[in-house]
Short mmCIF file of C-alpha atoms and ligand atoms in Angstrom, two decimals:
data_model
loop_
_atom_site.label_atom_id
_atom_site.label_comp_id
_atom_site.label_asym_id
_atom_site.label_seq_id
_atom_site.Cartn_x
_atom_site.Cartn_y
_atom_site.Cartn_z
CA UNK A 871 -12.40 -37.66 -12.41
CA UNK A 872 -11.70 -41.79 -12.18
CA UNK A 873 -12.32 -43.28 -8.92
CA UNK A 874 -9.60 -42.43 -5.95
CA UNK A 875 -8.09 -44.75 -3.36
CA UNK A 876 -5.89 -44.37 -0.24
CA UNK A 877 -3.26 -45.65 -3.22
CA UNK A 878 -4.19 -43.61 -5.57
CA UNK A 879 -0.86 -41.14 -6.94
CA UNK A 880 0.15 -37.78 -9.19
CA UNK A 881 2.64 -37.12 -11.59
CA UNK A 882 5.01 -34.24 -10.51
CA UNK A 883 7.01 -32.94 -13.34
CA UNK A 884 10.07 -34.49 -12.77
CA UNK A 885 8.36 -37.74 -13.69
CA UNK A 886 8.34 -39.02 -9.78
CA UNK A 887 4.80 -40.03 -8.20
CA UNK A 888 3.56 -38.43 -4.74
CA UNK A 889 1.06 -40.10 -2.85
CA UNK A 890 -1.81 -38.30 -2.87
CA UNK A 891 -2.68 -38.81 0.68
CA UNK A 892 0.29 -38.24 3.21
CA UNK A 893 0.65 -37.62 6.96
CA UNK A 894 0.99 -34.24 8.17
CA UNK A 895 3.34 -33.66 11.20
CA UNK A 896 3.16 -30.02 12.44
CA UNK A 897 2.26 -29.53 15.96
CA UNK A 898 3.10 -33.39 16.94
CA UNK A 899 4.65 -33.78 19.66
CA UNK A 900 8.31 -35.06 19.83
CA UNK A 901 7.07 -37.46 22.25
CA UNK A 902 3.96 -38.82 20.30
CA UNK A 903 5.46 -38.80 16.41
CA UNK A 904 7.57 -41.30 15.94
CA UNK A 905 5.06 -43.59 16.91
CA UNK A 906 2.39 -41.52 14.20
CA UNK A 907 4.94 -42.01 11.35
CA UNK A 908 5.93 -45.80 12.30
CA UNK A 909 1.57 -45.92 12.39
CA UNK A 910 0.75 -44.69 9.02
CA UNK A 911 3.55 -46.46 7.73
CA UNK A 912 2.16 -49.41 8.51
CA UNK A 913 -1.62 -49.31 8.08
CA UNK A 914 -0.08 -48.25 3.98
CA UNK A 915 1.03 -44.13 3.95
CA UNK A 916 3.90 -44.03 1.93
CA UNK A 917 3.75 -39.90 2.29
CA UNK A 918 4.66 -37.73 5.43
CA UNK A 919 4.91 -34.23 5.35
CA UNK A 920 7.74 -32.69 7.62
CA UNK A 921 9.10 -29.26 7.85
CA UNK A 922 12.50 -27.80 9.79
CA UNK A 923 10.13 -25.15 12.11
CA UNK A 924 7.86 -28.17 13.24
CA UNK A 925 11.17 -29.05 15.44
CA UNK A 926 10.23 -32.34 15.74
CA UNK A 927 12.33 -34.07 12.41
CA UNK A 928 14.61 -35.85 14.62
CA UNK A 929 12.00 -38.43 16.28
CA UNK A 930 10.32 -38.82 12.31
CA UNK A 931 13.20 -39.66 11.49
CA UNK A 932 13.38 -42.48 14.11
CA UNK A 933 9.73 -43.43 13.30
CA UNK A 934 10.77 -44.19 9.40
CA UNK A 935 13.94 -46.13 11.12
CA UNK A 936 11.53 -48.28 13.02
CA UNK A 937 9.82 -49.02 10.05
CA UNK A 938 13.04 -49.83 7.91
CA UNK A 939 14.38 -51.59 10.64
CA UNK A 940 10.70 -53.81 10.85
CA UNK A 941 11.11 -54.29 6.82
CA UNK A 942 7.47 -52.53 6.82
CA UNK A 943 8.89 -50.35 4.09
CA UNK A 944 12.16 -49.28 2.10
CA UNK A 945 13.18 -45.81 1.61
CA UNK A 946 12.45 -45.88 -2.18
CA UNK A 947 8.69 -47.10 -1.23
CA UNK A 948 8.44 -43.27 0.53
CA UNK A 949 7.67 -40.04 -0.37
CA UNK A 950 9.15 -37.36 2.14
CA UNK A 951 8.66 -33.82 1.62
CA UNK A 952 10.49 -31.16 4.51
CA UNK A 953 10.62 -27.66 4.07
CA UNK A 954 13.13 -24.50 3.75
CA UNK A 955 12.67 -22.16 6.79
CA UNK A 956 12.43 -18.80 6.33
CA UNK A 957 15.57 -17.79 8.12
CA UNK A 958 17.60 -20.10 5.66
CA UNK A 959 16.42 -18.38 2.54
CA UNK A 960 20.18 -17.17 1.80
CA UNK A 961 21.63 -20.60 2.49
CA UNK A 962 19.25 -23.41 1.65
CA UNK A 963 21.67 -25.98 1.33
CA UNK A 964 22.90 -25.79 5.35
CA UNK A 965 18.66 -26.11 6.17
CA UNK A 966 18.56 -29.12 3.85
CA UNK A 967 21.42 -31.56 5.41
CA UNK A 968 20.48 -29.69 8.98
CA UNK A 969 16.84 -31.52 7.95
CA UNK A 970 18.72 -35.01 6.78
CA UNK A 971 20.51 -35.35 9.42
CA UNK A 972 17.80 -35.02 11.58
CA UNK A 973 15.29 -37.36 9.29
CA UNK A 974 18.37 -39.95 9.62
CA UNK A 975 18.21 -39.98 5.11
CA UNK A 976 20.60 -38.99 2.10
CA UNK A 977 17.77 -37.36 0.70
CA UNK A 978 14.35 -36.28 1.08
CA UNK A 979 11.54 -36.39 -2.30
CA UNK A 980 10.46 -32.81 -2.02
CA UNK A 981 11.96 -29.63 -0.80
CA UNK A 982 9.58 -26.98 -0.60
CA UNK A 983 10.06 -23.11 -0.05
CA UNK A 984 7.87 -22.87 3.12
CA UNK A 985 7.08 -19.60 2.88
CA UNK A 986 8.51 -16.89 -0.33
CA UNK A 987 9.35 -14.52 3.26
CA UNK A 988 12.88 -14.47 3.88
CA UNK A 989 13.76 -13.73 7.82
CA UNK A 990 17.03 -12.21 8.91
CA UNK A 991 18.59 -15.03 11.39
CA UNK A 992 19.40 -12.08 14.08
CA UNK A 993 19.86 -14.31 17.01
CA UNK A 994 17.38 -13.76 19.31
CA UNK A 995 14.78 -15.79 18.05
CA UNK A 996 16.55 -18.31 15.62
CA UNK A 997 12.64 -19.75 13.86
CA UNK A 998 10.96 -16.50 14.58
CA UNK A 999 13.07 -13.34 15.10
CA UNK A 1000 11.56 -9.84 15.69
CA UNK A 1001 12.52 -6.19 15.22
CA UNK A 1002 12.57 -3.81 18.76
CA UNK A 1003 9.29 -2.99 18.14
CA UNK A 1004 7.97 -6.62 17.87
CA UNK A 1005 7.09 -6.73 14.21
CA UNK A 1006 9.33 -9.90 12.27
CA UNK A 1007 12.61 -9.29 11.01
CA UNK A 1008 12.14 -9.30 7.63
CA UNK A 1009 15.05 -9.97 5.07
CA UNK A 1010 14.02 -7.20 2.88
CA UNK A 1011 17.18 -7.09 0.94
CA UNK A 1012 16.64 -10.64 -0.25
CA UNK A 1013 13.54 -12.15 -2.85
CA UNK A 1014 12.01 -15.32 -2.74
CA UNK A 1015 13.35 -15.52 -6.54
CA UNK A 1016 17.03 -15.55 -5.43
CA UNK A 1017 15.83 -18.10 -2.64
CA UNK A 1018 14.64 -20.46 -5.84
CA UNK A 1019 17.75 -19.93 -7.86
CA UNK A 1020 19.44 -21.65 -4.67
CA UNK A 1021 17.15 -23.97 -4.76
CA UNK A 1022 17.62 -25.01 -8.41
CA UNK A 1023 21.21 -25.70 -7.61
CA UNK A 1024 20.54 -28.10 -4.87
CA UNK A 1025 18.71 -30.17 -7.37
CA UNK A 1026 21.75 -30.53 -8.66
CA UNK A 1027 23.19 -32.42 -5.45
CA UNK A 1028 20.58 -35.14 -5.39
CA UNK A 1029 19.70 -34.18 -1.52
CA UNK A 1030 16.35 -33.73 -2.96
CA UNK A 1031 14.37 -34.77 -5.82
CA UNK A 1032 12.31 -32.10 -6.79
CA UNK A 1033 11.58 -28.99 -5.49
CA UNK A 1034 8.48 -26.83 -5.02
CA UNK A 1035 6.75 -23.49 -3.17
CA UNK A 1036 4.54 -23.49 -0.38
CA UNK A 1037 2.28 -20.68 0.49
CA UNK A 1038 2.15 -19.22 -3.12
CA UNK A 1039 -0.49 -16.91 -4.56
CA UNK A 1040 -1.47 -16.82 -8.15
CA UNK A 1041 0.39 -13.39 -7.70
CA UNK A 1042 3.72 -14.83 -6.10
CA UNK A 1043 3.82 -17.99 -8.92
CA UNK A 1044 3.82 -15.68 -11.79
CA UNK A 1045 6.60 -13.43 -10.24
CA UNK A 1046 8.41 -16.69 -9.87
CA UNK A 1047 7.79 -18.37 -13.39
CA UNK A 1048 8.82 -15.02 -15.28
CA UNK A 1049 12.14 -15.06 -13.97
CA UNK A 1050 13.55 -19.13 -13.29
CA UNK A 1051 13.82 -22.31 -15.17
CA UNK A 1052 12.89 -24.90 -13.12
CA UNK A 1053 8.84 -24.74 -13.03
CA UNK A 1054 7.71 -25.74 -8.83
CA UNK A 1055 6.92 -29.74 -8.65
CA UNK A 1056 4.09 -28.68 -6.25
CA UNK A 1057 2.46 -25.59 -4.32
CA UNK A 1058 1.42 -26.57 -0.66
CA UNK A 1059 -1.05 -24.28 0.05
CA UNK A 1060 -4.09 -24.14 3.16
CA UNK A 1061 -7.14 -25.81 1.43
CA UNK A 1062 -10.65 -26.80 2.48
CA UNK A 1063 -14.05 -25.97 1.33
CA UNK A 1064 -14.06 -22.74 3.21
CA UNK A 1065 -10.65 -22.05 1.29
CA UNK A 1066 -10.80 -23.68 -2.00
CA UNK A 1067 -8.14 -21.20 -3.86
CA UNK A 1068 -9.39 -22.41 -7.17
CA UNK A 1069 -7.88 -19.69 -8.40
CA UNK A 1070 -4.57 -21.35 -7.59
CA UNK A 1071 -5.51 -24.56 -8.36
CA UNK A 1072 -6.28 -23.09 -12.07
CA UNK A 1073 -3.22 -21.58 -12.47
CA UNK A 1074 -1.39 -24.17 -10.92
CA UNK A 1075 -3.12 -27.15 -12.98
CA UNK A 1076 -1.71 -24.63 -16.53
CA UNK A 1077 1.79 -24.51 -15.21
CA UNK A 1078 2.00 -28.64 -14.47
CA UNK A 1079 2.10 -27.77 -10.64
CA UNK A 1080 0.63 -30.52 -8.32
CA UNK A 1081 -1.10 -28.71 -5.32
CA UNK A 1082 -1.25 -30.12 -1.70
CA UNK A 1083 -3.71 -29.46 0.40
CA UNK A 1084 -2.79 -28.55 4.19
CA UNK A 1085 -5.09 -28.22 7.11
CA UNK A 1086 -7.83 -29.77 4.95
CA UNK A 1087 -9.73 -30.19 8.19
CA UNK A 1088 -9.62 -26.40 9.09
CA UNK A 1089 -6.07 -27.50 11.56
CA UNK A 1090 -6.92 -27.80 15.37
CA UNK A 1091 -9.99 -28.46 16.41
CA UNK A 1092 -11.18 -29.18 12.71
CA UNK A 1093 -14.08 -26.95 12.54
CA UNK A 1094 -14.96 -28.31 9.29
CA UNK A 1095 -16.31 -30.83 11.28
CA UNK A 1096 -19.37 -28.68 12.18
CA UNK A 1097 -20.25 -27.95 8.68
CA UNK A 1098 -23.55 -28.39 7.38
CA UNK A 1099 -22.69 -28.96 3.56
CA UNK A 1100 -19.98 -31.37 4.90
CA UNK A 1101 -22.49 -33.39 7.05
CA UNK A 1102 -24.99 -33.95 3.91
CA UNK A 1103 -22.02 -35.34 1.96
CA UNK A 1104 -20.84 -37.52 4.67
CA UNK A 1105 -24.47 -39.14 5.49
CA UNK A 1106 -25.17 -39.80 2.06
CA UNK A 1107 -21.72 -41.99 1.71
CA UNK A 1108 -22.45 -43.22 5.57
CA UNK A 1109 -18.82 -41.65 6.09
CA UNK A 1110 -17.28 -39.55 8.78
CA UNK A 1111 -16.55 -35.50 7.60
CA UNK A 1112 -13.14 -36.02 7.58
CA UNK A 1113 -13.29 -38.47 5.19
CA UNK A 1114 -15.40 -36.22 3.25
CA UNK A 1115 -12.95 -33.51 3.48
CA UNK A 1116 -9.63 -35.80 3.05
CA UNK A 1117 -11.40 -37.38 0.26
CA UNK A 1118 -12.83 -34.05 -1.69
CA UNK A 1119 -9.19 -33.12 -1.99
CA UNK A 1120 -7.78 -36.24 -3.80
CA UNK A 1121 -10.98 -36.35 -5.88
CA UNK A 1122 -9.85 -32.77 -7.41
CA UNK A 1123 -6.58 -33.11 -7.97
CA UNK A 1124 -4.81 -32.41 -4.87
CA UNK A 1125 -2.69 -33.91 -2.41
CA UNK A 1126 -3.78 -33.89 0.70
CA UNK A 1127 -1.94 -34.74 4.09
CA UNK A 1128 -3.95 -34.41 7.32
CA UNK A 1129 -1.91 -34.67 10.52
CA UNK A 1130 -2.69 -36.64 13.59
CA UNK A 1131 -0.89 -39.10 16.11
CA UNK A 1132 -3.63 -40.71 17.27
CA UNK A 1133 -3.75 -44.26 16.01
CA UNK A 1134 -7.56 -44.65 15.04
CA UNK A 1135 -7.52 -41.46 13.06
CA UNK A 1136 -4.57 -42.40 11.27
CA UNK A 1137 -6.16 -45.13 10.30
CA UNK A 1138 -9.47 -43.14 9.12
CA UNK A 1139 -7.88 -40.40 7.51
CA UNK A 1140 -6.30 -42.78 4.83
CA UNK A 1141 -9.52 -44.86 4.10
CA UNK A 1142 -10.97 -42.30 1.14
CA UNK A 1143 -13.49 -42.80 -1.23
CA UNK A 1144 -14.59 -41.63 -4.33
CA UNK A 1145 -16.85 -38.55 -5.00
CA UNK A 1146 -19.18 -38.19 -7.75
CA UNK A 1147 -20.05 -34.61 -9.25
CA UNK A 1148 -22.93 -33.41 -7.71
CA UNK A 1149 -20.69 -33.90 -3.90
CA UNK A 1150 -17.77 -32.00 -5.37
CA UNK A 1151 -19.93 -29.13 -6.38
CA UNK A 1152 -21.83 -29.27 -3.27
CA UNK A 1153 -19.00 -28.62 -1.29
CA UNK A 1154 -17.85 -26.20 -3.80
CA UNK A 1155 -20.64 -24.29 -3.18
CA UNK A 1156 -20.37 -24.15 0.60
CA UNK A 1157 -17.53 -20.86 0.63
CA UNK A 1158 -20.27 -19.11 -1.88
CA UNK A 1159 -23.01 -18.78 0.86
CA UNK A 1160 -20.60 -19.43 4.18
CA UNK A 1161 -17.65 -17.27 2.82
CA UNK A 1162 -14.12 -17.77 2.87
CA UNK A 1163 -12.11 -18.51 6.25
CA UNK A 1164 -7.76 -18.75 6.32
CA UNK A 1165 -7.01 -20.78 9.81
CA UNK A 1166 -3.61 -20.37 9.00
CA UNK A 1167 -2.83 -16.55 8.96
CA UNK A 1168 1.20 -15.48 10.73
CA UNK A 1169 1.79 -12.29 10.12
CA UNK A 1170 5.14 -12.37 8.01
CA UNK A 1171 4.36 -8.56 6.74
CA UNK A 1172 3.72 -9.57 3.28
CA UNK A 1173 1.13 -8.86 1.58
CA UNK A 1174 -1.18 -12.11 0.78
CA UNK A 1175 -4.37 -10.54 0.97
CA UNK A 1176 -4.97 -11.73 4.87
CA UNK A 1177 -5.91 -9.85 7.94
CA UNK A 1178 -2.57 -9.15 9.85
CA UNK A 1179 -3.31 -11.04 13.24
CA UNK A 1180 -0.51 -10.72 15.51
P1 LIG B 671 -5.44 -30.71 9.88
O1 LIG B 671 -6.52 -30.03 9.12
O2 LIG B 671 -4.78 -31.90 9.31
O3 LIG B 671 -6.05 -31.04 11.33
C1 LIG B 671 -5.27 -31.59 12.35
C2 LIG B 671 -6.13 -31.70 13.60
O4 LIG B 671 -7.21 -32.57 13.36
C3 LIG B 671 -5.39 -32.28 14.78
O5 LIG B 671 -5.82 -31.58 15.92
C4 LIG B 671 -5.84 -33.74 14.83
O6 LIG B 671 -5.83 -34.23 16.15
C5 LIG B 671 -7.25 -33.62 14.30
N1 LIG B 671 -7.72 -34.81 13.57
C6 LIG B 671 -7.08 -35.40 12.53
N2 LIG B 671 -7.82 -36.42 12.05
C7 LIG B 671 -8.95 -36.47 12.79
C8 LIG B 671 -10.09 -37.31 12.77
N3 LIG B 671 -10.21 -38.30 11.89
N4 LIG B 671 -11.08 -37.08 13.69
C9 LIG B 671 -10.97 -36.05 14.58
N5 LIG B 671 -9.90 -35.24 14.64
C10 LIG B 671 -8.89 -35.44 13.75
O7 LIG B 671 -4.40 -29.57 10.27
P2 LIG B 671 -2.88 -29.19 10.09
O8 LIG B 671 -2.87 -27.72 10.22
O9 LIG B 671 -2.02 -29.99 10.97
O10 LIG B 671 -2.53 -29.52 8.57
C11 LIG B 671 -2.06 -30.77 8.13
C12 LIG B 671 -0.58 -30.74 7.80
O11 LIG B 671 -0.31 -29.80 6.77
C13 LIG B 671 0.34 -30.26 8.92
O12 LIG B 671 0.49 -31.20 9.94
C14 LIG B 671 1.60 -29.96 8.15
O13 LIG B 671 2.29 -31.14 7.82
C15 LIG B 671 1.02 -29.28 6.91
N6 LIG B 671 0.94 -27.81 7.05
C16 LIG B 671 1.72 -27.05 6.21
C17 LIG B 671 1.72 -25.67 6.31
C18 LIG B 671 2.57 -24.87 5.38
O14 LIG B 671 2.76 -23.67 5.64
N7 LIG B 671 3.08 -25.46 4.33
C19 LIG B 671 0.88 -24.96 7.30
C20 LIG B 671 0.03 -25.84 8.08
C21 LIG B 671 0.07 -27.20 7.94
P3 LIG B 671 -4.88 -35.42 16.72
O15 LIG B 671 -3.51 -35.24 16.12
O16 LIG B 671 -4.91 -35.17 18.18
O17 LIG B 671 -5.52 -36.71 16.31
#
């Protein structure tokens, strides 16, 4: 693998680059995101991550104005993914401008199918509607394939640039490949060394799929942080364990976008360095003896392989 930098970049297969370090945004508050997004645009991100569910488009959007507006960056210097919600899976296209118009852009780099779930909108939950008996109302009329044939078309608008899958098994991408023409730019899947999937990543790496890497510090609380193989990794580069962990990511392959709004951590986050061999197999290792943990885990009643936990 060549050395990495906060700068470094991968090819998708529509011939665009992605930063391979972006800023995650789930579970930042309206009131502390903007000024995360203005942040990492500054200190050099040119990558945030953004979804429809995380609610909170509207005041990223106003964060990238700030930055226009400051001549910090243009829009063609960014790379913006957001993401279909499952309740939308039968009309993409109304998701995608709802998600412009709340970015404040024409179009956004990357439209990803956040989950291959469809939801049936029945009113009285609009993000996450149940059934009487509390289980999710699933669209079980409707496949994730017809969802992707929708999305093909709106390639064809220019609201996005490419488009991709989120959440996908090795099982789910072959169902998908046998029956569409437009191969996924990228697969956004949970990734950290308690969760390497490189099953995916093989599969994905055939196919000309870029992989991302979410909650590469285990999500809240990062309990990566406490992890032994991680520590020996980090004191031999004098670095912090989330650089090791931000860092292992980019040095296989993968984008990776870690989320915080705290200033300092921003900062950190994007400062990676390179790994040699004997780290990345070191904290390939560590799911062999510790085991595999999924922090994400909503219970969507399809079949993934994970523990139901609602
Ligand atoms: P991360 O693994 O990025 O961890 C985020 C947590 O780590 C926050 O609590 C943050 O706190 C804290 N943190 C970040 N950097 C540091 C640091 N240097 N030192 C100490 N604490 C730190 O979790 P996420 O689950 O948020 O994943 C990242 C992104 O991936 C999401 O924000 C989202 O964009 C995407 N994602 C996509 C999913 C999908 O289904 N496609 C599912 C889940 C995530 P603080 O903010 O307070 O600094």
């Amino acid at each position: 693998m060549p050395s990495v930098s906060s700068t470094t970049t991968f090819q998708l297969n529509t011939k665009a680059q992605i930063p391979a370090v972006g800023l995650g945004t789930w579970q930042s508050g309206p009131g502390e995101v903007k000024n995360a997004v203005y942040h990492a645009l500054k200190v050099g991100y040119r990558h945030i991550d953004c979804a429809y569910v995380y609610g909170n488009e509207t005041e990223v959007g106003q964060g990238l104005e700030q930055a226009f507006k400051e001549g910090i960056v243009k829009r063609e210097d960014i790379f913006i993914t957001t993401k279909l919600w499952c309740t939308f899976h039968r009309r993409p296209e109304e998701n995608l401008n709802e998600s412009l118009k709340r970015l404040g852009l024409d179009y956004v780099d990357l439209y990803l199918m956040h989950w291959p779930c469809p939801m049936n909108a029945n009113g009285n939950d609009p993000m996450f509607p149940k059934l009487p008996d509390g289980s999710r109302d699933l669209d079980k009329s409707w496949s994730h394939i017809q969802t992707w044939k929708l999305l093909e078309k709106l390639l064809e608008t220019g609201k996005t640039k490419a488009i991709g899958v989120s959440n996908y098994s090795v099982k789910f991408l072959e169902e998908l490949l046998s029956q569409v023409s437009v191969v996924p730019a990228a697969n956004q899947i949970e990734n950290h060394p308690y969760l390497p999937q490189q099953d995916v990543l093989d599969y994905c790496a055939a196919k000309g799929i870029v992989v991302t890497a979410y909650s590469p510090l285990g999500s809240t609380g990062c309990p990566l942080f406490e992890e032994e193989g991680v520590h020996k990794v980090a004191a031999k580069h004098n670095v912090s364990p989330g650089t090791v962990l931000i860092s292992y990511q980019v040095n296989r392959g993968v984008v990776v976008i870690p989320k915080s709004v705290t200033p300092s951590r921003i900062e950190q986050n994007y400062n990676i360095i390179s790994l040699d061999d004997e780290d990345l197999a070191a904290l390939a290792s560590i799911s062999k003896t510790k085991g595999v943990t999924r922090y994400i885990k909503p219970s969507f009643g399809v079949n993934f392989g994970w523990p139901d936990v609602q």
